[in-house]
Coordinates of C-alpha atoms in Angstrom, one line a residue:
M1 CA 167.5 178.5 179.9
K2 CA 165.5 181.2 180.8
L3 CA 163.7 180.8 184.1
T4 CA 159.7 181.7 184.2
N5 CA 158.0 184.3 186.5
V6 CA 156.7 181.3 188.2
Q7 CA 160.0 180.0 188.9
I8 CA 161.7 183.2 189.7
D9 CA 159.3 183.6 192.4
L10 CA 159.2 180.0 193.9
F11 CA 163.1 180.4 194.1
A12 CA 162.6 183.4 196.1
I13 CA 160.3 181.7 198.3
L14 CA 162.7 178.5 199.1
I15 CA 165.1 181.4 199.8
S16 CA 162.8 182.8 202.2
L17 CA 161.8 179.3 203.7
F18 CA 165.6 178.4 204.6
L19 CA 166.2 181.7 206.2
I20 CA 163.3 181.2 208.5
I21 CA 164.0 178.1 209.4
T22 CA 167.3 179.2 209.9
G23 CA 165.8 182.2 212.4
V24 CA 163.6 179.8 214.2
I25 CA 167.0 177.1 215.1
I26 CA 169.0 180.4 216.0
E27 CA 166.2 182.2 217.9
P28 CA 167.1 181.0 221.7
F29 CA 170.8 182.1 221.4
S30 CA 170.7 185.2 219.1
T31 CA 170.5 189.0 219.7
K32 CA 167.3 190.9 218.7
E33 CA 169.3 192.5 216.0
I34 CA 170.3 189.1 214.3
L35 CA 166.8 188.0 214.5
M36 CA 165.4 190.6 212.8
T37 CA 168.2 190.8 209.9
V38 CA 167.7 187.4 209.2
F39 CA 163.9 187.3 209.4
G40 CA 164.1 191.0 207.6
L41 CA 165.8 189.0 205.1
A42 CA 163.5 186.3 204.3
F43 CA 160.4 189.1 204.5
V44 CA 162.1 191.2 201.7
I45 CA 163.1 188.4 199.6
G46 CA 159.8 186.4 200.1
G47 CA 157.7 189.3 199.6
Y48 CA 159.5 191.6 196.8
A49 CA 157.5 190.2 194.0
K50 CA 154.1 190.4 195.8
A51 CA 155.1 194.3 197.1
K52 CA 156.3 195.4 193.7
E53 CA 152.6 194.1 192.0
G54 CA 151.2 195.5 194.9
I55 CA 152.9 199.1 194.9
L56 CA 152.6 199.2 190.9
D57 CA 148.6 198.1 190.6
T58 CA 147.9 200.7 193.3
I59 CA 149.8 203.8 191.6
S60 CA 148.3 202.3 188.1
N61 CA 144.7 202.1 189.6
K62 CA 145.2 204.7 192.2
Q63 CA 143.4 202.2 195.2
L64 CA 144.7 200.3 197.4
N65 CA 144.7 196.2 196.9
V66 CA 145.1 192.9 199.2
E67 CA 148.9 193.0 198.6
I68 CA 149.2 196.5 200.2
L69 CA 146.9 195.2 202.9
M70 CA 149.3 192.1 203.6
I71 CA 152.9 194.0 203.2
L72 CA 151.1 196.6 206.1
A73 CA 150.5 193.6 208.4
A74 CA 154.0 192.0 208.1
V75 CA 155.6 195.5 208.6
G76 CA 153.4 196.1 211.8
A77 CA 154.4 192.6 213.0
F78 CA 157.9 193.9 212.5
I79 CA 156.9 197.2 214.1
V80 CA 155.6 195.4 217.3
N81 CA 159.1 193.1 217.5
D82 CA 157.0 189.9 216.1
F83 CA 159.9 189.4 213.5
K84 CA 159.0 185.8 213.0
E85 CA 155.2 186.4 212.8
G86 CA 155.9 188.8 209.4
A87 CA 158.3 186.8 208.0
I88 CA 156.1 183.9 208.2
L89 CA 153.2 185.9 206.6
I90 CA 155.0 187.1 203.7
L91 CA 156.3 183.6 203.0
I92 CA 152.9 181.8 203.1
F93 CA 151.7 184.7 201.2
G94 CA 154.0 184.9 198.6
F95 CA 153.2 181.2 198.5
S96 CA 149.9 181.4 198.0
G97 CA 150.5 183.8 195.1
V98 CA 152.9 181.5 193.2
L99 CA 150.2 178.5 193.5
E100 CA 147.7 181.2 192.1
E101 CA 150.0 182.0 189.2
Y102 CA 150.8 178.4 188.5
A103 CA 146.9 177.8 188.3
T104 CA 146.5 180.8 185.9
S105 CA 149.2 179.6 184.0
K106 CA 147.6 175.8 184.0
S107 CA 144.2 177.0 183.1
E108 CA 145.5 179.5 180.3
K109 CA 147.5 176.1 178.7
A110 CA 145.1 175.7 176.4
F111 CA 145.0 179.4 175.1
K112 CA 148.7 179.9 174.8
N113 CA 148.8 177.0 172.6
L114 CA 146.4 178.5 170.6
L115 CA 148.5 181.0 170.2
K116 CA 151.4 179.3 169.0
L117 CA 149.2 177.6 166.1
A118 CA 150.1 179.7 163.3
P119 CA 154.0 178.8 161.6
T120 CA 155.8 182.0 161.3
T121 CA 157.5 181.2 158.2
A122 CA 156.5 179.1 154.5
L123 CA 158.1 177.1 151.8
K124 CA 156.8 179.5 148.8
V125 CA 156.7 178.5 145.1
V126 CA 158.4 180.9 142.9
G127 CA 159.4 179.6 139.1
E128 CA 161.1 176.4 140.1
E129 CA 162.3 177.8 143.1
L130 CA 161.6 176.9 147.0
L131 CA 161.7 180.4 148.8
E132 CA 161.6 180.3 152.7
V133 CA 159.2 183.7 153.2
E134 CA 157.0 185.2 155.8
A135 CA 153.7 183.3 156.3
K136 CA 152.2 186.9 156.9
E137 CA 153.4 188.1 153.6
L138 CA 151.6 185.4 151.6
Q139 CA 149.2 186.6 149.2
I140 CA 145.9 184.9 147.6
G141 CA 147.0 182.6 144.9
D142 CA 150.5 182.0 146.2
V143 CA 151.3 178.4 146.4
V144 CA 153.5 176.9 149.4
V145 CA 154.7 173.5 149.8
V146 CA 154.2 172.2 153.0
K147 CA 156.1 168.9 154.1
N148 CA 155.5 166.0 156.2
G149 CA 155.4 166.9 160.3
D150 CA 154.7 170.8 159.1
S151 CA 152.2 173.2 159.5
V152 CA 149.9 174.6 156.9
P153 CA 150.7 178.5 156.9
S154 CA 147.9 179.9 155.9
D155 CA 144.2 178.9 154.9
G156 CA 143.8 177.0 151.3
K157 CA 143.0 174.3 149.1
I158 CA 145.6 171.7 147.9
F159 CA 146.5 172.5 144.5
K160 CA 148.6 169.2 144.0
G161 CA 149.0 165.7 146.5
S162 CA 147.0 164.2 149.3
T163 CA 147.6 163.6 152.8
S164 CA 145.9 163.5 156.1
L165 CA 146.1 166.2 158.7
N166 CA 145.9 166.7 162.0
E167 CA 143.1 169.4 162.5
Q168 CA 142.8 169.0 166.6
A169 CA 143.8 172.5 167.4
I170 CA 141.3 174.2 165.3
T171 CA 138.7 171.6 165.6
G172 CA 139.5 169.5 168.6
E173 CA 139.3 166.3 167.1
F174 CA 142.0 163.9 167.3
L175 CA 141.3 161.3 164.6
P176 CA 143.5 162.4 161.5
V177 CA 141.7 163.6 158.3
E178 CA 142.4 162.6 154.8
K179 CA 143.1 165.6 152.5
I180 CA 142.6 165.2 148.7
E181 CA 143.4 167.9 145.6
G182 CA 140.9 170.4 145.7
D183 CA 140.0 169.8 149.4
H184 CA 140.1 172.9 151.7
V185 CA 142.9 173.0 154.7
Y186 CA 143.2 175.4 157.5
A187 CA 146.4 177.5 158.9
G188 CA 147.8 175.6 161.8
T189 CA 147.0 171.8 161.1
I190 CA 149.7 169.7 160.7
N191 CA 150.5 167.3 157.8
L192 CA 150.7 164.0 158.8
S193 CA 151.9 161.9 155.6
S194 CA 153.1 163.2 152.4
T195 CA 154.3 166.7 151.2
I196 CA 151.2 168.6 149.4
H197 CA 151.3 172.1 147.4
V198 CA 148.5 174.4 148.8
E199 CA 147.2 177.3 146.9
V200 CA 146.5 180.4 149.4
T201 CA 142.7 181.4 149.4
K202 CA 142.9 183.7 152.3
N203 CA 145.2 186.0 153.6
P204 CA 147.0 185.0 156.5
S205 CA 145.5 188.0 158.9
D206 CA 141.7 186.3 157.8
T207 CA 142.2 182.7 158.4
I208 CA 140.3 181.0 160.8
V209 CA 143.4 180.3 163.0
Q210 CA 144.0 184.1 163.3
K211 CA 140.4 184.7 164.1
I212 CA 140.6 182.2 167.2
I213 CA 144.1 183.8 168.1
D214 CA 141.8 187.0 168.1
F215 CA 139.3 185.5 169.9
V216 CA 141.4 184.2 172.7
K217 CA 143.2 187.8 173.0
E218 CA 139.8 189.4 173.6
A219 CA 138.5 186.1 176.2
Q220 CA 141.2 186.7 178.4
E221 CA 140.5 190.4 178.5
Q222 CA 137.0 190.0 179.1
K223 CA 135.8 189.8 182.9
T224 CA 132.6 188.4 183.8
E225 CA 129.7 190.1 186.1
S226 CA 131.1 188.2 189.0
Q227 CA 134.4 189.5 188.6
T228 CA 133.4 192.9 187.8
W229 CA 131.5 193.0 191.4
I230 CA 134.6 191.7 192.9
D231 CA 136.4 194.3 191.5
R232 CA 134.2 196.9 192.9
V233 CA 134.0 195.4 196.5
E234 CA 137.7 195.1 196.8
K235 CA 137.9 198.6 195.7
Y236 CA 135.8 200.1 199.1
Y237 CA 136.7 196.7 201.5
V238 CA 140.3 197.5 201.7
Y239 CA 140.2 200.5 203.0
L240 CA 137.1 199.0 205.4
V241 CA 139.6 196.8 206.9
I242 CA 142.3 199.4 207.2
L243 CA 140.0 201.7 209.0
F244 CA 138.8 198.6 211.1
S245 CA 142.5 197.9 211.8
I246 CA 143.3 201.4 212.6
M247 CA 139.8 201.3 215.4
M248 CA 141.3 198.0 216.8
M249 CA 144.7 199.7 217.6
T250 CA 143.3 202.8 219.2
L251 CA 139.8 202.2 220.5
P252 CA 140.9 199.9 223.2
I253 CA 143.5 201.8 224.4
I254 CA 141.9 204.8 224.4
F255 CA 138.9 203.1 226.9
N256 CA 141.5 201.0 228.4
W257 CA 140.4 197.8 227.6
L258 CA 143.3 196.3 226.3
P259 CA 147.1 196.7 226.7
K260 CA 148.4 198.6 224.0
E261 CA 150.8 195.8 222.6
E262 CA 147.6 193.6 222.6
A263 CA 145.4 196.0 220.7
I264 CA 148.1 196.9 218.0
Y265 CA 148.4 192.9 217.8
R266 CA 145.3 192.3 217.0
G267 CA 144.6 195.2 214.6
I268 CA 147.9 193.7 212.6
V269 CA 145.9 190.7 212.8
I270 CA 142.8 191.9 211.4
L271 CA 145.0 193.5 208.4
V272 CA 145.9 189.3 207.4
V273 CA 142.3 187.6 208.2
G274 CA 140.1 190.6 206.8
S275 CA 142.0 190.5 203.5
P276 CA 140.1 189.7 200.7
C277 CA 142.6 187.1 198.9
A278 CA 140.2 184.0 198.7
L279 CA 137.3 186.1 197.5
V280 CA 139.4 188.0 194.9
A281 CA 141.0 184.5 193.5
S282 CA 137.3 183.0 193.6
V283 CA 136.2 183.9 190.1
S284 CA 139.3 184.4 187.6
P285 CA 141.1 180.6 188.2
A286 CA 137.7 179.3 187.7
V287 CA 136.5 181.5 184.8
L288 CA 140.0 180.5 183.1
S289 CA 140.0 176.8 183.8
S290 CA 136.8 176.6 182.6
L291 CA 137.6 178.5 178.9
S292 CA 140.4 176.2 178.7
N293 CA 138.5 172.9 179.6
A294 CA 135.9 174.0 176.6
A295 CA 138.7 174.9 173.9
R296 CA 140.3 172.0 174.3
K297 CA 137.3 170.0 173.2
G298 CA 137.2 172.5 170.6
I299 CA 134.4 175.1 171.9
L300 CA 135.9 178.5 171.4
I301 CA 134.2 180.8 174.1
K302 CA 135.5 184.7 173.2
G303 CA 135.1 186.1 177.1
G304 CA 133.9 184.5 180.6
S305 CA 130.8 187.0 180.1
H306 CA 129.5 184.6 177.2
L307 CA 130.2 181.7 179.5
E308 CA 128.4 183.1 182.4
R309 CA 125.4 183.9 180.3
L310 CA 125.0 180.5 178.8
R311 CA 123.7 178.9 182.7
S312 CA 120.8 181.7 181.9
I313 CA 119.7 180.2 178.7
D314 CA 115.7 179.3 178.5
T315 CA 115.5 179.4 174.8
V316 CA 117.5 178.1 172.1
V317 CA 116.7 179.0 168.2
F318 CA 118.1 177.0 165.8
D319 CA 118.8 177.9 162.1
K320 CA 118.3 174.6 159.9
T321 CA 120.5 174.1 157.1
G322 CA 124.3 173.1 158.7
T323 CA 122.9 173.5 162.1
L324 CA 120.1 170.7 162.7
T325 CA 121.0 169.0 159.4
E326 CA 124.7 168.1 158.1
G327 CA 124.6 171.2 155.6
K328 CA 125.4 169.1 152.8
P329 CA 122.2 168.3 151.1
K330 CA 122.4 166.5 147.4
V331 CA 119.7 167.0 145.0
I332 CA 117.2 164.3 144.6
G333 CA 116.0 165.8 141.3
Y334 CA 114.5 168.4 139.4
H335 CA 111.4 169.9 137.1
V336 CA 111.7 171.7 133.8
L337 CA 108.6 174.3 132.8
Q338 CA 108.5 176.4 129.5
I339 CA 112.1 176.4 128.6
N340 CA 114.6 174.1 126.7
E341 CA 116.2 172.0 129.2
E342 CA 119.8 172.3 128.2
L343 CA 119.5 175.9 128.7
F344 CA 118.3 175.7 131.7
K345 CA 121.0 173.2 133.1
N346 CA 123.7 175.3 131.7
V347 CA 122.5 178.7 133.3
V348 CA 121.7 176.9 136.5
Y349 CA 125.1 175.5 136.4
S350 CA 127.3 178.8 135.8
M351 CA 125.2 180.9 138.1
E352 CA 125.5 178.4 141.1
S353 CA 129.2 177.7 140.5
Q354 CA 130.0 181.3 141.2
S355 CA 128.3 180.9 144.8
N356 CA 129.6 179.0 148.1
H357 CA 126.4 178.4 149.3
P358 CA 125.8 174.7 150.0
L359 CA 123.2 174.4 148.1
A360 CA 124.6 175.7 145.1
L361 CA 127.8 173.4 145.8
S362 CA 125.3 170.2 145.7
I363 CA 123.4 171.8 142.5
V364 CA 127.1 172.5 141.1
N365 CA 127.9 169.0 141.5
Y366 CA 124.5 167.7 140.2
F367 CA 124.9 169.1 137.1
S368 CA 128.5 168.8 136.4
Q369 CA 127.9 167.8 132.9
A370 CA 126.4 171.0 131.7
T371 CA 128.2 173.7 129.9
K372 CA 129.5 176.7 131.4
V373 CA 128.5 179.9 130.2
E374 CA 129.8 183.4 130.5
L375 CA 127.2 185.8 132.9
E376 CA 128.5 187.9 136.2
T377 CA 126.1 186.6 139.4
K378 CA 125.0 189.4 141.9
E379 CA 123.9 187.3 145.1
S380 CA 121.6 188.4 148.1
A381 CA 122.5 186.7 151.3
G382 CA 119.3 184.5 152.4
F383 CA 117.4 185.4 149.1
G384 CA 119.3 183.9 146.2
V385 CA 121.8 184.6 142.9
E386 CA 120.4 186.5 140.2
A387 CA 122.3 186.8 136.7
V388 CA 121.7 188.6 133.3
Y389 CA 122.4 186.0 129.7
E390 CA 121.3 186.9 126.5
G391 CA 119.2 189.9 127.6
Q392 CA 117.2 187.5 130.1
T393 CA 117.2 188.1 133.4
Y394 CA 117.3 184.6 135.6
F395 CA 116.9 184.2 139.3
I396 CA 117.7 181.0 141.1
G397 CA 116.9 181.0 145.2
R398 CA 113.9 180.6 147.4
K399 CA 110.6 182.6 147.5
N400 CA 107.8 181.7 149.5
D401 CA 104.7 178.8 149.5
N402 CA 102.6 181.2 146.9
E403 CA 104.4 178.8 144.2
I404 CA 103.8 175.4 146.0
T405 CA 101.1 174.6 142.8
T406 CA 102.2 171.3 141.2
D407 CA 101.7 167.6 142.2
N408 CA 105.5 167.5 141.5
M409 CA 106.7 170.2 143.8
K410 CA 104.3 167.9 146.3
A411 CA 106.2 164.9 145.7
F412 CA 109.2 166.6 146.6
F413 CA 108.1 167.8 149.6
N414 CA 106.5 164.6 150.9
Q415 CA 110.4 163.5 150.5
G416 CA 111.5 166.3 153.0
A417 CA 113.1 167.8 150.2
T418 CA 113.8 171.4 149.9
L419 CA 113.1 173.2 146.1
V420 CA 115.2 176.1 145.0
Y421 CA 113.5 177.9 142.5
V422 CA 114.4 179.1 139.0
Y423 CA 112.9 182.3 137.4
Q424 CA 113.5 183.8 134.1
S425 CA 112.2 187.2 134.1
E426 CA 109.8 186.9 137.1
R427 CA 108.7 183.8 135.2
L428 CA 109.2 180.2 137.3
I429 CA 110.9 178.2 134.6
G430 CA 111.9 175.1 136.8
Y431 CA 112.7 174.0 140.3
I432 CA 115.2 171.7 141.9
G433 CA 114.6 169.2 145.1
L434 CA 117.4 168.7 147.4
K435 CA 117.2 167.1 150.5
D436 CA 119.8 167.0 153.7
T437 CA 120.0 164.8 157.0
L438 CA 119.6 165.6 160.1
R439 CA 123.1 166.0 162.4
K440 CA 123.5 162.6 164.3
D441 CA 123.1 164.3 167.8
A442 CA 120.3 166.3 166.9
I443 CA 117.4 164.5 168.5
D444 CA 119.5 164.0 171.7
V445 CA 120.3 167.6 171.9
I446 CA 116.8 168.9 171.3
K447 CA 116.1 166.1 174.4
F448 CA 118.7 167.2 176.7
L449 CA 117.0 170.9 176.0
K450 CA 113.5 169.8 176.7
N451 CA 114.5 168.1 180.1
N452 CA 115.7 171.0 181.2
Q453 CA 112.9 173.1 180.5
I454 CA 114.7 175.5 177.6
E455 CA 112.2 176.1 174.9
T456 CA 113.8 174.9 171.4
M457 CA 112.7 176.6 167.7
M458 CA 113.9 176.7 164.5
L459 CA 113.8 179.4 162.1
T460 CA 114.2 178.3 158.7
G461 CA 114.1 179.9 154.8
D462 CA 112.6 176.5 153.8
N463 CA 108.6 176.2 152.9
E464 CA 106.2 175.1 155.9
F465 CA 105.9 171.4 154.5
T466 CA 109.4 170.9 154.8
A467 CA 110.1 172.9 158.1
K468 CA 106.9 171.1 159.7
A469 CA 108.0 167.5 158.7
I470 CA 111.8 168.2 160.4
A471 CA 110.0 170.0 163.5
E472 CA 107.8 167.0 163.7
E473 CA 110.9 164.7 163.4
L474 CA 113.1 166.6 166.4
K475 CA 110.2 167.3 168.4
L476 CA 110.7 171.2 168.5
D477 CA 108.4 173.3 170.4
S478 CA 108.2 175.5 167.5
Y479 CA 109.2 176.3 164.2
K480 CA 109.4 179.6 161.6
S481 CA 109.2 178.7 157.9
N482 CA 110.2 181.1 155.0
C483 CA 112.6 183.1 157.3
F484 CA 114.9 185.6 155.6
P485 CA 117.7 187.6 157.4
D486 CA 115.2 190.3 158.5
S487 CA 112.7 188.1 159.7
K488 CA 115.2 186.0 161.7
R489 CA 116.4 189.4 163.2
T490 CA 112.8 190.5 164.3
I491 CA 112.3 187.4 165.8
I492 CA 115.0 187.0 167.9
E493 CA 114.1 190.8 168.8
E494 CA 110.7 189.7 169.7
L495 CA 112.1 186.9 172.3
N496 CA 114.4 189.7 173.9
K497 CA 111.4 191.8 174.3
D498 CA 109.4 188.8 176.1
D499 CA 112.5 189.1 178.6
K500 CA 113.8 185.5 177.1
H501 CA 117.2 184.7 177.2
V502 CA 117.8 183.5 173.8
M503 CA 120.8 181.1 172.5
M504 CA 120.7 181.6 168.3
V505 CA 122.7 178.9 166.8
G506 CA 123.7 179.3 163.0
D507 CA 126.6 179.3 160.4
G508 CA 125.3 181.4 157.5
I509 CA 126.2 185.3 156.4
N510 CA 121.8 184.9 156.6
D511 CA 122.1 184.0 160.8
A512 CA 124.9 187.4 161.3
P513 CA 122.3 189.7 162.2
A514 CA 120.4 187.3 164.5
L515 CA 123.6 185.6 166.4
S516 CA 124.6 189.6 167.3
L517 CA 120.8 190.1 168.8
A518 CA 120.6 186.9 171.1
S519 CA 122.2 186.7 174.8
V520 CA 124.7 183.9 173.3
G521 CA 125.0 183.6 169.4
V522 CA 126.7 180.2 168.3
A523 CA 128.7 179.6 165.4
M524 CA 128.9 175.8 164.1
G525 CA 133.0 176.2 162.9
D526 CA 132.7 175.3 159.2
G527 CA 130.2 178.6 158.9
T528 CA 131.2 181.6 157.3
D529 CA 133.8 184.2 158.0
V530 CA 131.0 186.7 159.4
S531 CA 128.7 184.6 161.6
L532 CA 132.3 183.4 163.2
E533 CA 133.3 186.9 163.9
T534 CA 129.5 187.9 164.8
A535 CA 129.1 184.9 167.3
D536 CA 130.2 184.6 171.2
V537 CA 130.7 181.3 170.8
V538 CA 132.2 178.9 167.9
F539 CA 131.7 174.9 167.9
M540 CA 134.9 174.2 166.1
N541 CA 134.2 170.8 165.2
N542 CA 130.4 171.6 164.5
K543 CA 129.0 169.4 166.8
L544 CA 125.7 170.3 168.0
S545 CA 125.9 168.4 171.3
H546 CA 128.5 171.4 172.5
I547 CA 125.4 172.9 173.2
L548 CA 124.9 170.6 176.2
S549 CA 129.0 170.8 177.1
S550 CA 128.7 174.7 177.3
I551 CA 125.7 175.1 179.5
T552 CA 126.4 172.5 181.8
L553 CA 129.7 173.9 181.7
S554 CA 128.5 177.4 182.8
K555 CA 126.1 176.0 185.4
R556 CA 129.6 174.1 186.9
M557 CA 131.6 177.1 186.6
K558 CA 128.7 179.1 188.9
N559 CA 128.4 176.6 191.5
V560 CA 132.0 176.6 191.7
I561 CA 132.4 180.4 192.2
L562 CA 129.7 180.4 194.6
Q563 CA 130.8 177.4 196.5
N564 CA 134.3 179.8 196.1
M565 CA 132.6 182.9 197.5
I566 CA 130.6 181.5 200.3
F567 CA 133.7 179.6 201.6
S568 CA 136.2 182.9 201.5
I569 CA 133.4 185.1 202.5
S570 CA 132.9 182.7 205.9
V571 CA 136.6 181.9 207.1
I572 CA 136.7 186.0 206.9
V573 CA 133.9 186.8 209.3
L574 CA 134.9 183.6 210.9
L575 CA 138.5 184.9 211.7
L576 CA 137.4 188.5 212.4
I577 CA 135.0 187.7 214.9
S578 CA 137.4 185.4 216.6
N579 CA 139.9 187.9 216.8
L580 CA 137.8 190.2 218.5
F581 CA 137.9 187.5 221.6
G582 CA 142.1 187.3 220.8
W583 CA 141.4 183.7 219.9
V584 CA 143.6 184.1 216.7
L585 CA 147.5 184.3 216.7
L586 CA 148.9 186.1 213.8
P587 CA 150.8 182.8 212.5
I588 CA 147.3 181.0 212.6
G589 CA 145.5 183.7 211.2
V590 CA 148.0 183.8 208.1
I591 CA 147.5 179.8 207.7
F592 CA 144.0 180.1 207.9
H593 CA 143.5 182.9 205.5
E594 CA 146.0 181.9 203.0
G595 CA 144.9 178.2 203.3
S596 CA 141.1 179.3 202.3
T597 CA 143.0 181.0 199.1
I598 CA 144.9 177.8 198.1
L599 CA 142.0 175.7 198.6
V600 CA 139.7 178.2 196.6
I601 CA 142.2 178.0 193.6
L602 CA 141.8 174.2 193.8
N603 CA 138.7 173.8 193.5
S604 CA 138.6 176.1 190.5
L605 CA 140.9 174.3 189.0
R606 CA 138.5 170.8 189.1
L607 CA 137.0 173.0 186.1
L608 CA 140.0 172.0 183.9
F609 CA 138.2 168.4 183.8
K610 CA 135.4 166.8 182.7

């Protein structure tokens, strides 16, 4: 069995501890050379990992770090014949390093689990045979067999069979989801029931699970503003501690304030107690713990900087369809003008069947008995679908309130419906009414935001009547109707100019420009690929209430980081002042200094829970 780095380092610490205990036992009747050998071995074995890390980082970054400070302090202790103190210093420093490494691995666990989601092989159907192939080699249109207990190798739709899938790794939901023929399935989800045949609809490199993996890697590499600040401080602070230590070792001797041995001893103590170990550990474990906590709930945050910005949000802007509403509108009726009704239904059905927009899917289901005709469509995100049939240009989409002229239209609007207009060569030939339902948690989310003095706004392509009805039902602060992609982008730009810290929540291609401009862009998990890539945060299980969770988590993380920083700086200042008066012995300084580091890490681990 291969040992992990944490296990190897812990084994070295245990050997070092054994040698130190041995040294303490034989100290009364041993020579200086024997003690130097025993404690020296404890020093080398216990400090090797940290010394190697410090030296390599120093060479790589071309600057000293806290590991070098501790090594210098231990070497200094040996120089003044305090072998035991030097060995104990390295032992405690090494142990705190093991604990920090464990804390980091613990907080990264949710991320590392995500990295293992996608299976590496798949059972591909080739004629009458099943061939085991690399999952990354699958192509769109391939059919794979997923047996009970296996993971789905690529995004696709069920070609044959029915089953229940565990989608927890993707959505955060632990309850199995029933799937039948035609249903979409995600790579990385686990088949719980019976064998199914899945037709691949995406290249493995473009699947949702692969995007999650890419996002996770990006999140681990990103640094928060607090981390960047500490990195800058550490760069100069280490040299300041060394300078202060040298001054402590030389000035008292030059001016005869202290004996030589005492001055050198206090200078060594400064290297220990002045080291910013706890301060450096104040941020990273807290950020990783928070990101892991969020990932476990189905909130994928693409980096600590985005999580940090969430606490400053003062305005939340919502898309309507698929965000505030379920995104599964149903057709409640239609009206045909100046055209044969059969032709109207056939053209609408044929055009909308080539679109993946939620409204289009509902219309296709409603007109499923219509006859499909041959035509090619051109879709404009946020505007509609256009096609030419029998020499006539047809357009299906939403335009503006100028078309609202009839009592039939107003009757639809009074029901809270959205109208989709159908044109033939710029002439209105009919319209279709669709009605969506609010998400169950929408009202509670808006209430939470208002209670926290966060403004709420809705941007929708719907007409004024429908937008106003939704806004009043949710008690939103403001709304904008008849919004196209460019207008959504413009509104976010205007809010940014007013120094607003904006969270934009959306799910469609038309939301992508606005998501990219917001302080924090949030995409619903079943949104389009473009919105998932553009957003800073993804709600994998589509729960709007995750807005509350993510903002609360961001504030908790900031509080913990602030607690850690204040505590660690206070300990350093207190120990440095005490050392000036000779009140701090090296072992005591080590215990208080490394103890503060351990407490800071444990405090950060609290963010893994709740």
